[in-house]
Every structure is written in C-alpha cells, then in structure tokens.
Amino acid sequence: MEKPRVVLGVSGGIAAYKACELLRRLTESGHDVRVVPTASALHFVGAATWSALSGHPVSTEVWSDVHEVPHVRIGQGADLVVVAPATADLLAKAAHGLADDLLTNTLLTARCPVLFAPAMHTEMWEHPATRENVATLRRRGAIVLEPAVGRLTGVDTGKGRLPDPEQIFEVCRRLLARGEAFADLAGLHVVVSAGGTREPLDPVRFLGNRSSGRQGYALARTAAARGARVTLVEANTQLPDPAGVDVVHVGTAVELRTAVIAAARDADAVVMAAAVADFRPSEYATGKIKKKDGREPAPIALVRNPDILAEISADRPRADQVIVGFAAETDDVLANGRDKLRRKGCDLLVVNEVGERRTFGSDDNEAVILATDGTETPVPHGPKEVLSDTVWDLVLPLLR
C-alpha cells in the first residue's frame, strides 16, 4: 500500500529541534514525510538533518527544482500538512494567505487536513493579532492546537511551549484516520471534565473514588483532533496534559463545579465524564485524626455535594447547548441509567458498568449511550477513543 504522505513544516523557533522527534515517529510508523522548513528554521536545525531523517531533499525556496513545480505539487499531493513549531509569524502569514517561501506556498495549495502546533512566548500567543489569526485559521477548518504551559526560552515560563511531539503525533494519526471528516468540530468550544474528585477529611486523608480520568482525556484528545477548542477540567488524574487543550486543574467537587460553570459560559457542548463525589465530610479536621487506644473512631458526618450535571442541564447559558453525562453503575445498569437521564435533564447519558477491575484505570471501555428521544447506542468493548468519537458523533446532530 502507498504510504500516507505527510508534509512537516518547520518554522523558525527554538522548538524546531523537537520536530526531529515528531519526524522520527512519523517515518517509523510508515509515513512518507517531506520536510519543508522556513529559512529561519534552518538557523536552529540544518537542512542536512532534515534530509537525512526524512530521506527527501530539503529546500526553503520555490526556485529549487522549478520544473517539478514544488510550490504547487507538494501541497497538492499531501494527505496531511503539520507545522511544528508554528511561530506567530507563520500563523500570521497563513491567516492572510501570504506566500513568500515554499512552506507558505504549500499551505495555500494543500487540500488536506492542516495542523498547526504553535510555539512562542506567552505575550506573543496572547496578543490580539495572534488570537485573531488563530481564530481565522480555525474558522477556515485548520486545526490549531493550544500551546502547552511550561518552560520557555531563558528563565520565562508560561503558555506557549510546543506540545509534546508524541502527543502531536497522536493528533496527526487521528487526522489521517478520519479522512474527509477530520474537522467536523471546527469552530466549536467544548468542555470536558475528567478524573475523580477528592473530599478532604484531614490534612492526609480524603474521600475519593477509583476514576483515572482516562475516558475524559480521550474525549478531550479526540475533540481537539476533530478541530474543537477544548477546555478540560481535570481532578486528580496525574495524567499529562493533552496536546492542544486548555487544562484547568481542580481537587474537590466544589472546585470542579466552579471551573465547569465558568468554562461552560461560552461552550457549545459540555461532557461531564468526571466521577464527582456525591458527599463530603461535614467538618474538616485541621490536624491529622489520631487513633486512640481502646476507643472507636467518632462517626464521620457527611453532607451532599452539589449536583453539577443537573445544575448545568437546568441552567444553560443558551438553549442549544448540549450536555452529556456519565453514569457509572454496578447493577441494573440500563434501568438506573434511564432513571438518571430523566432526573439529570441532560441530552445524552453514557452508561457503563464499573467495578474494582472494570473500566477504571483501563485503556478500554464499553458503554450504552442513552438519548432523550429513547434511542440507545451500544459501544462494544474497545479503546476509549472509540467511545469518545461515538459521543462526539452523537453530539454533532444535536448541535446542528
């Protein structure tokens, strides 16, 4: 079979060296990769490196091999174009249709999925000009990942770091797998909650649950790969931030409620995949509760936590917002799920059977997705990304 053809664009940022790792992952997984750097990118990584790693000649100019018309043919023949790192300058040129080198010409001729992985200083990413350029590209169907938060050049830290190459590769893989339906969530803002809340009892103990957050993270990753702007509200997962996703870290149910409500104000869809504790201790002991010889511990009084799913379903900022809930059940799974769908008032409810060795912490899942119109969509046992894509497939018609 013919190898998928990928164009790896590299613009002139210090993170250009990380694109070598992305190139390695693409070539080793069977992709035919053509590297097209900008002239400034070659100040960071030389043409010989790109040529040796890709197996193709490297040029920045439209004047090389003119008889092959590279400024047109490279983009026309690509199955995917990914630019990593994408600097503020490159994003501006792409948004305004400038074509002053081989990479920007390629971007204009490509009719395949185009993925930008930005990397720049925080001030540059947050500048209104950059934000408008990103919005323009996303509006046209390009996938622009959110930068990661971390160490930048010098002593600076903040948002603007290139997402991890392994995660960029996973987005590339999913874009190629989806074909023409690669950006069906473009222009949408979705909020996903993930993980399990912890309710402190004293400085060293808490009430919690077994949720790993993997299903919520899969939902965030698949939404980002399909073009959405994603806000992930995570509770105690200890998982690396997904590439291209805005992540809000919380601990308790009350903190998760505050973060979800704030993020949902301009969201098109909210998916509550987090396992939120139903109860919390009524009192917090400021010191560690001690074990006393010959005496039983005092009972722990509990109070209800807010019902976040029911609250956001009843009080939506706009009528067309779609709300998806999750129900983890141990018995009478579908009956309890149908009852919960009715009580919570959400549009879809993902129901799965859980237990000590089922679902929690696993890379796989199986579920039935219930809708308010009575339809039931079973998702057989398989990777959590498959369930995630099915959820988004059912969300889309409700948004339209």
Coordinates of C-alpha atoms in Angstrom, one line a residue:
M1 CA 0.0 0.0 0.0
E2 CA 1.1 3.6 -0.7
K3 CA 2.4 5.3 2.4
P4 CA 0.4 8.3 3.7
R5 CA 2.2 11.5 2.5
V6 CA 2.8 14.0 5.2
V7 CA 4.4 17.4 4.9
L8 CA 6.2 18.6 8.0
G9 CA 6.5 22.3 8.0
V10 CA 9.0 23.8 10.5
S11 CA 9.2 27.5 11.2
G12 CA 11.9 29.4 12.9
G13 CA 11.5 28.9 16.7
I14 CA 13.8 27.4 19.3
A15 CA 11.4 24.4 19.5
A16 CA 12.4 23.4 15.9
Y17 CA 14.7 20.7 17.4
K18 CA 11.6 19.0 18.8
A19 CA 10.3 18.5 15.3
C20 CA 13.0 15.9 14.8
E21 CA 11.3 13.6 17.3
L22 CA 7.9 14.2 15.5
L23 CA 9.6 13.4 12.2
R24 CA 11.1 10.2 13.6
R25 CA 7.7 9.0 14.9
L26 CA 6.0 9.7 11.6
T27 CA 8.7 7.9 9.5
E28 CA 8.9 4.9 11.8
S29 CA 5.2 4.4 11.8
G30 CA 5.2 4.1 8.0
H31 CA 4.5 7.7 6.7
D32 CA 6.3 9.3 3.8
V33 CA 7.4 12.6 5.2
R34 CA 8.6 15.7 3.3
V35 CA 10.1 18.3 5.5
V36 CA 9.6 22.0 4.4
P37 CA 11.4 24.4 6.7
T38 CA 11.4 28.1 6.6
A39 CA 14.8 29.9 6.1
S40 CA 14.8 30.9 9.7
A41 CA 14.1 27.4 10.9
L42 CA 17.5 26.3 9.3
H43 CA 19.2 28.6 11.9
F44 CA 18.1 26.1 14.5
V45 CA 18.3 22.7 12.7
G46 CA 20.2 22.4 9.4
A47 CA 18.9 21.1 6.1
A48 CA 21.2 18.0 6.3
T49 CA 19.5 16.8 9.4
W50 CA 16.0 17.1 7.9
S51 CA 17.2 15.4 4.7
A52 CA 18.9 12.5 6.5
L53 CA 15.9 11.9 8.8
S54 CA 13.2 12.1 6.1
G55 CA 15.0 10.6 3.1
H56 CA 14.0 13.5 0.9
P57 CA 15.8 16.7 -0.3
V58 CA 15.1 19.8 1.7
S59 CA 14.6 23.3 0.4
T60 CA 13.0 26.5 1.6
E61 CA 12.7 28.2 -1.8
V62 CA 10.2 27.9 -4.7
W63 CA 13.1 28.2 -7.1
S64 CA 14.6 24.8 -6.4
D65 CA 13.7 22.1 -9.0
V66 CA 11.4 24.5 -10.7
H67 CA 10.5 22.0 -13.4
E68 CA 8.7 19.9 -10.8
V69 CA 6.7 22.9 -9.6
P70 CA 7.2 22.1 -5.9
H71 CA 5.3 25.1 -4.6
V72 CA 2.2 23.5 -6.0
R73 CA 2.9 19.8 -6.2
I74 CA 3.9 19.3 -2.5
G75 CA 0.7 20.7 -1.1
Q76 CA -1.5 19.0 -3.8
G77 CA 0.0 15.6 -3.1
A78 CA -0.2 15.7 0.7
D79 CA -2.5 13.7 2.9
L80 CA -1.6 15.9 5.9
V81 CA 0.3 19.1 6.5
V82 CA 1.6 19.7 10.0
V83 CA 3.5 22.7 11.0
A84 CA 5.5 22.3 14.2
P85 CA 6.6 24.6 15.6
A86 CA 4.2 27.2 14.2
T87 CA 5.5 30.7 15.1
A88 CA 3.4 33.8 15.4
D89 CA 4.9 35.0 12.1
L90 CA 4.0 31.8 10.3
L91 CA 0.4 31.8 11.7
A92 CA 0.1 35.4 10.5
K93 CA 1.2 34.6 7.0
A94 CA -1.0 31.5 6.8
A95 CA -4.1 33.5 8.1
H96 CA -3.5 36.3 5.5
G97 CA -2.6 34.0 2.6
L98 CA 0.9 35.2 2.1
A99 CA 3.2 33.0 0.0
D100 CA 6.8 34.2 0.1
D101 CA 8.5 30.8 0.5
L102 CA 8.0 27.1 -0.1
L103 CA 6.1 26.4 3.1
T104 CA 3.6 29.2 2.8
N105 CA 3.0 28.2 -0.9
T106 CA 2.4 24.7 0.3
L107 CA -0.2 25.8 2.8
L108 CA -2.1 27.6 0.1
T109 CA -2.2 24.6 -2.2
A110 CA -3.0 21.9 0.4
R111 CA -6.5 20.5 0.2
C112 CA -5.9 18.0 3.0
P113 CA -6.1 18.4 6.8
V114 CA -3.7 21.2 8.0
L115 CA -2.5 21.1 11.6
F116 CA -0.6 23.9 13.4
A117 CA 1.3 23.3 16.7
P118 CA 2.1 26.8 17.9
A119 CA 5.2 27.6 20.0
M120 CA 6.1 31.2 21.1
H121 CA 6.3 33.4 24.2
T122 CA 3.2 33.8 26.2
E123 CA 2.9 37.5 25.3
M124 CA 3.0 36.7 21.6
W125 CA 0.4 34.0 21.9
E126 CA -1.9 36.2 23.9
H127 CA -1.5 39.2 21.6
P128 CA -4.8 40.2 19.9
A129 CA -3.2 39.9 16.5
T130 CA -2.2 36.3 17.1
R131 CA -5.6 35.4 18.7
E132 CA -7.4 36.8 15.6
N133 CA -5.1 34.9 13.2
V134 CA -5.7 31.7 15.1
A135 CA -9.5 32.3 15.0
T136 CA -9.3 32.9 11.3
L137 CA -7.4 29.7 10.6
R138 CA -9.8 27.7 12.8
R139 CA -12.8 29.3 11.1
R140 CA -11.4 28.0 7.8
G141 CA -11.1 24.5 9.1
A142 CA -7.4 24.3 10.1
I143 CA -6.6 22.6 13.4
V144 CA -4.7 24.9 15.6
L145 CA -3.6 23.3 18.9
E146 CA -3.4 25.2 22.1
P147 CA 0.3 25.6 23.2
A148 CA 1.4 23.8 26.4
V149 CA 2.3 25.5 29.6
G150 CA 5.9 25.2 30.8
R151 CA 9.4 26.5 30.4
L152 CA 10.1 28.8 27.5
T153 CA 13.4 30.4 26.4
G154 CA 15.6 31.9 29.1
V155 CA 14.0 31.9 32.5
D156 CA 10.5 32.5 31.3
T157 CA 7.6 30.1 31.9
G158 CA 4.0 30.2 30.8
K159 CA 1.7 29.2 28.0
G160 CA 3.4 29.0 24.6
R161 CA 5.5 25.8 24.9
L162 CA 5.3 23.4 21.9
P163 CA 3.1 20.4 22.8
D164 CA 4.9 17.1 23.4
P165 CA 5.9 15.6 20.0
E166 CA 4.4 12.3 20.9
Q167 CA 1.0 13.9 21.5
I168 CA 1.3 15.9 18.3
F169 CA 1.9 12.6 16.5
E170 CA -1.2 11.1 18.0
V171 CA -3.3 14.1 16.7
C172 CA -1.7 13.5 13.2
R173 CA -2.6 9.8 13.4
R174 CA -6.2 10.6 14.2
L175 CA -6.5 13.2 11.5
L176 CA -5.2 10.8 8.9
A177 CA -7.6 8.1 10.1
R178 CA -10.7 10.3 9.9
G179 CA -10.1 11.3 6.3
E180 CA -12.5 14.0 5.0
A181 CA -14.4 14.2 8.3
F182 CA -11.2 15.5 10.0
A183 CA -12.5 18.9 11.2
D184 CA -16.2 18.3 11.9
L185 CA -15.9 20.0 15.3
A186 CA -14.1 23.1 14.0
G187 CA -15.3 26.4 15.4
L188 CA -16.9 24.7 18.4
H189 CA -15.9 25.1 22.1
V190 CA -16.4 22.0 24.2
V191 CA -15.8 21.5 27.9
V192 CA -14.9 18.1 29.3
S193 CA -14.5 17.1 32.9
A194 CA -12.3 14.2 33.9
G195 CA -10.9 12.3 36.9
G196 CA -12.3 11.8 40.4
T197 CA -12.8 14.5 43.0
R198 CA -11.3 14.1 46.5
E199 CA -13.0 15.5 49.6
P200 CA -10.5 16.2 52.4
L201 CA -11.2 14.7 55.8
D202 CA -7.9 15.9 57.4
P203 CA -4.5 17.0 56.0
V204 CA -3.6 13.5 55.0
R205 CA -6.9 11.7 54.3
F206 CA -9.7 12.2 51.8
L207 CA -12.9 10.5 50.4
G208 CA -12.4 9.7 46.8
N209 CA -13.0 7.1 44.0
R210 CA -11.2 4.9 41.5
S211 CA -11.6 7.1 38.4
S212 CA -8.3 7.5 36.5
G213 CA -9.6 10.3 34.1
R214 CA -8.6 8.3 31.0
Q215 CA -12.0 8.5 29.4
G216 CA -12.3 12.2 29.9
Y217 CA -8.8 12.7 28.5
A218 CA -9.7 10.6 25.5
L219 CA -12.8 12.8 24.9
A220 CA -10.6 15.9 25.1
R221 CA -8.0 14.5 22.7
T222 CA -10.5 13.3 20.1
A223 CA -12.3 16.7 20.2
A224 CA -9.1 18.6 19.7
A225 CA -8.1 16.3 16.8
R226 CA -11.5 17.0 15.2
G227 CA -11.0 20.8 15.4
A228 CA -12.7 21.9 18.6
R229 CA -11.4 24.3 21.1
V230 CA -11.3 22.2 24.2
T231 CA -11.3 23.1 27.9
L232 CA -10.5 20.1 30.1
V233 CA -11.4 20.4 33.8
E234 CA -9.4 17.6 35.5
A235 CA -9.5 16.3 39.1
N236 CA -6.6 14.4 40.5
T237 CA -5.7 12.4 37.4
Q238 CA -1.8 12.7 37.3
L239 CA -2.0 12.4 33.5
P240 CA 0.0 14.6 31.2
D241 CA -2.0 17.5 29.7
P242 CA -3.3 16.5 26.2
A243 CA -1.8 18.4 23.3
G244 CA -3.8 21.4 22.2
V245 CA -6.1 21.5 25.1
D246 CA -6.7 24.2 27.8
V247 CA -6.5 22.3 31.1
V248 CA -7.9 23.5 34.5
H249 CA -6.7 21.6 37.5
V250 CA -9.1 21.1 40.5
G251 CA -9.4 18.9 43.5
T252 CA -12.8 18.9 45.1
A253 CA -16.4 18.7 43.8
V254 CA -17.0 22.4 44.7
E255 CA -13.8 23.4 42.8
L256 CA -14.9 21.3 39.8
R257 CA -18.3 22.9 39.9
T258 CA -16.8 26.4 39.8
A259 CA -14.5 25.6 37.0
V260 CA -17.1 23.9 34.8
I261 CA -19.7 26.6 35.2
A262 CA -17.1 29.2 34.3
A263 CA -15.9 27.3 31.2
A264 CA -19.4 26.4 30.1
R265 CA -20.5 30.1 29.7
D266 CA -19.5 30.1 26.0
A267 CA -19.4 26.4 25.4
D268 CA -21.3 24.6 22.6
A269 CA -21.2 21.3 24.5
V270 CA -20.3 20.1 28.0
V271 CA -19.3 16.5 28.7
M272 CA -19.3 15.5 32.4
A273 CA -17.0 12.5 32.4
A274 CA -15.6 13.1 35.8
A275 CA -16.6 11.0 38.8
V276 CA -17.8 13.6 41.2
A277 CA -18.1 12.6 44.9
D278 CA -21.8 12.7 46.0
F279 CA -20.8 13.5 49.6
R280 CA -18.1 15.3 51.5
P281 CA -17.2 15.4 55.3
S282 CA -19.3 18.0 57.1
E283 CA -16.2 19.1 59.0
Y284 CA -12.5 19.2 58.1
A285 CA -10.0 18.3 60.8
T286 CA -7.1 20.8 60.7
G287 CA -4.8 18.2 62.3
K288 CA -4.4 14.5 61.5
I289 CA -7.1 12.4 63.2
K290 CA -5.3 10.2 65.7
K291 CA -6.0 6.6 66.6
K292 CA -6.7 6.3 70.3
D293 CA -6.1 3.0 72.1
G294 CA -9.3 1.4 73.3
R295 CA -11.6 3.9 71.6
E296 CA -13.6 3.5 68.4
P297 CA -13.3 6.5 66.0
A298 CA -16.0 9.1 66.0
P299 CA -18.5 8.7 63.1
I300 CA -17.9 10.9 60.1
A301 CA -20.9 13.0 59.2
L302 CA -21.4 13.6 55.5
V303 CA -23.1 16.4 53.6
R304 CA -24.2 16.4 49.9
N305 CA -22.1 17.9 47.2
P306 CA -23.7 20.0 44.5
D307 CA -25.2 18.0 41.6
I308 CA -23.2 19.6 38.8
L309 CA -24.7 17.7 35.9
A310 CA -28.3 18.5 37.0
E311 CA -27.4 22.2 37.6
I312 CA -25.8 22.8 34.3
S313 CA -28.5 20.9 32.4
A314 CA -31.2 23.1 34.1
D315 CA -29.4 26.4 33.8
R316 CA -27.8 26.5 30.4
P317 CA -26.4 29.8 29.1
R318 CA -28.1 29.2 25.8
A319 CA -30.9 26.8 24.7
D320 CA -28.8 25.0 22.1
Q321 CA -26.0 24.0 24.4
V322 CA -25.6 20.2 24.5
I323 CA -25.0 18.4 27.8
V324 CA -23.6 14.9 28.1
G325 CA -23.5 13.0 31.4
F326 CA -21.8 9.8 32.5
A327 CA -23.3 7.1 34.8
A328 CA -21.1 4.5 36.4
E329 CA -23.3 1.7 37.6
T330 CA -22.7 -1.6 39.3
D331 CA -26.1 -3.3 38.9
D332 CA -29.4 -2.7 36.9
V333 CA -27.1 -0.7 34.7
L334 CA -29.6 0.4 31.9
A335 CA -32.6 0.8 34.3
N336 CA -30.5 3.1 36.6
G337 CA -29.2 4.9 33.5
R338 CA -32.6 5.7 32.1
D339 CA -33.7 7.0 35.5
K340 CA -30.6 9.2 35.8
L341 CA -31.1 10.6 32.3
R342 CA -34.6 11.6 33.3
R343 CA -33.6 13.1 36.6
K344 CA -30.5 15.0 35.4
G345 CA -32.1 16.6 32.4
C346 CA -29.0 16.1 30.1
D347 CA -29.3 15.3 26.4
L348 CA -27.1 12.2 26.3
L349 CA -26.0 9.8 29.1
V350 CA -23.1 7.4 28.7
V351 CA -23.9 4.4 30.9
N352 CA -21.2 1.8 31.8
E353 CA -20.8 -1.0 34.3
V354 CA -17.9 -0.4 36.7
G355 CA -16.1 -2.2 39.4
E356 CA -12.7 -2.7 41.0
R357 CA -11.3 -4.3 37.9
R358 CA -13.7 -2.9 35.3
T359 CA -13.2 0.3 33.3
F360 CA -11.4 2.4 36.0
G361 CA -7.8 2.8 35.0
S362 CA -8.2 0.7 31.8
D363 CA -7.4 1.9 28.3
D364 CA -10.6 0.2 27.1
N365 CA -14.3 0.8 27.8
E366 CA -17.7 -0.3 26.7
A367 CA -21.0 1.5 27.2
V368 CA -24.5 2.3 26.1
I369 CA -25.3 5.9 25.2
L370 CA -28.9 6.9 26.0
A371 CA -30.6 9.8 24.4
T372 CA -33.7 11.7 25.5
D373 CA -35.6 10.5 22.4
G374 CA -35.3 7.0 23.7
T375 CA -32.6 5.8 21.3
E376 CA -29.8 3.6 22.7
T377 CA -26.4 3.4 21.1
P378 CA -24.3 0.5 22.3
V379 CA -20.5 0.8 22.0
P380 CA -18.7 -2.6 22.3
H381 CA -15.6 -3.2 24.3
G382 CA -12.7 -1.3 22.8
P383 CA -10.3 1.7 23.1
K384 CA -11.7 4.7 25.0
E385 CA -11.0 6.8 21.9
V386 CA -13.7 4.8 20.0
L387 CA -16.3 5.6 22.7
S388 CA -15.2 9.2 22.6
D389 CA -15.6 9.5 18.9
T390 CA -19.1 7.9 19.2
V391 CA -20.0 10.5 21.8
W392 CA -19.0 13.4 19.5
D393 CA -20.7 11.8 16.6
L394 CA -24.0 11.9 18.6
V395 CA -23.4 15.4 19.9
L396 CA -22.9 16.9 16.4
P397 CA -26.5 16.4 15.1
L398 CA -27.9 17.9 18.4
L399 CA -25.7 21.0 17.8
R400 CA -27.0 21.4 14.3

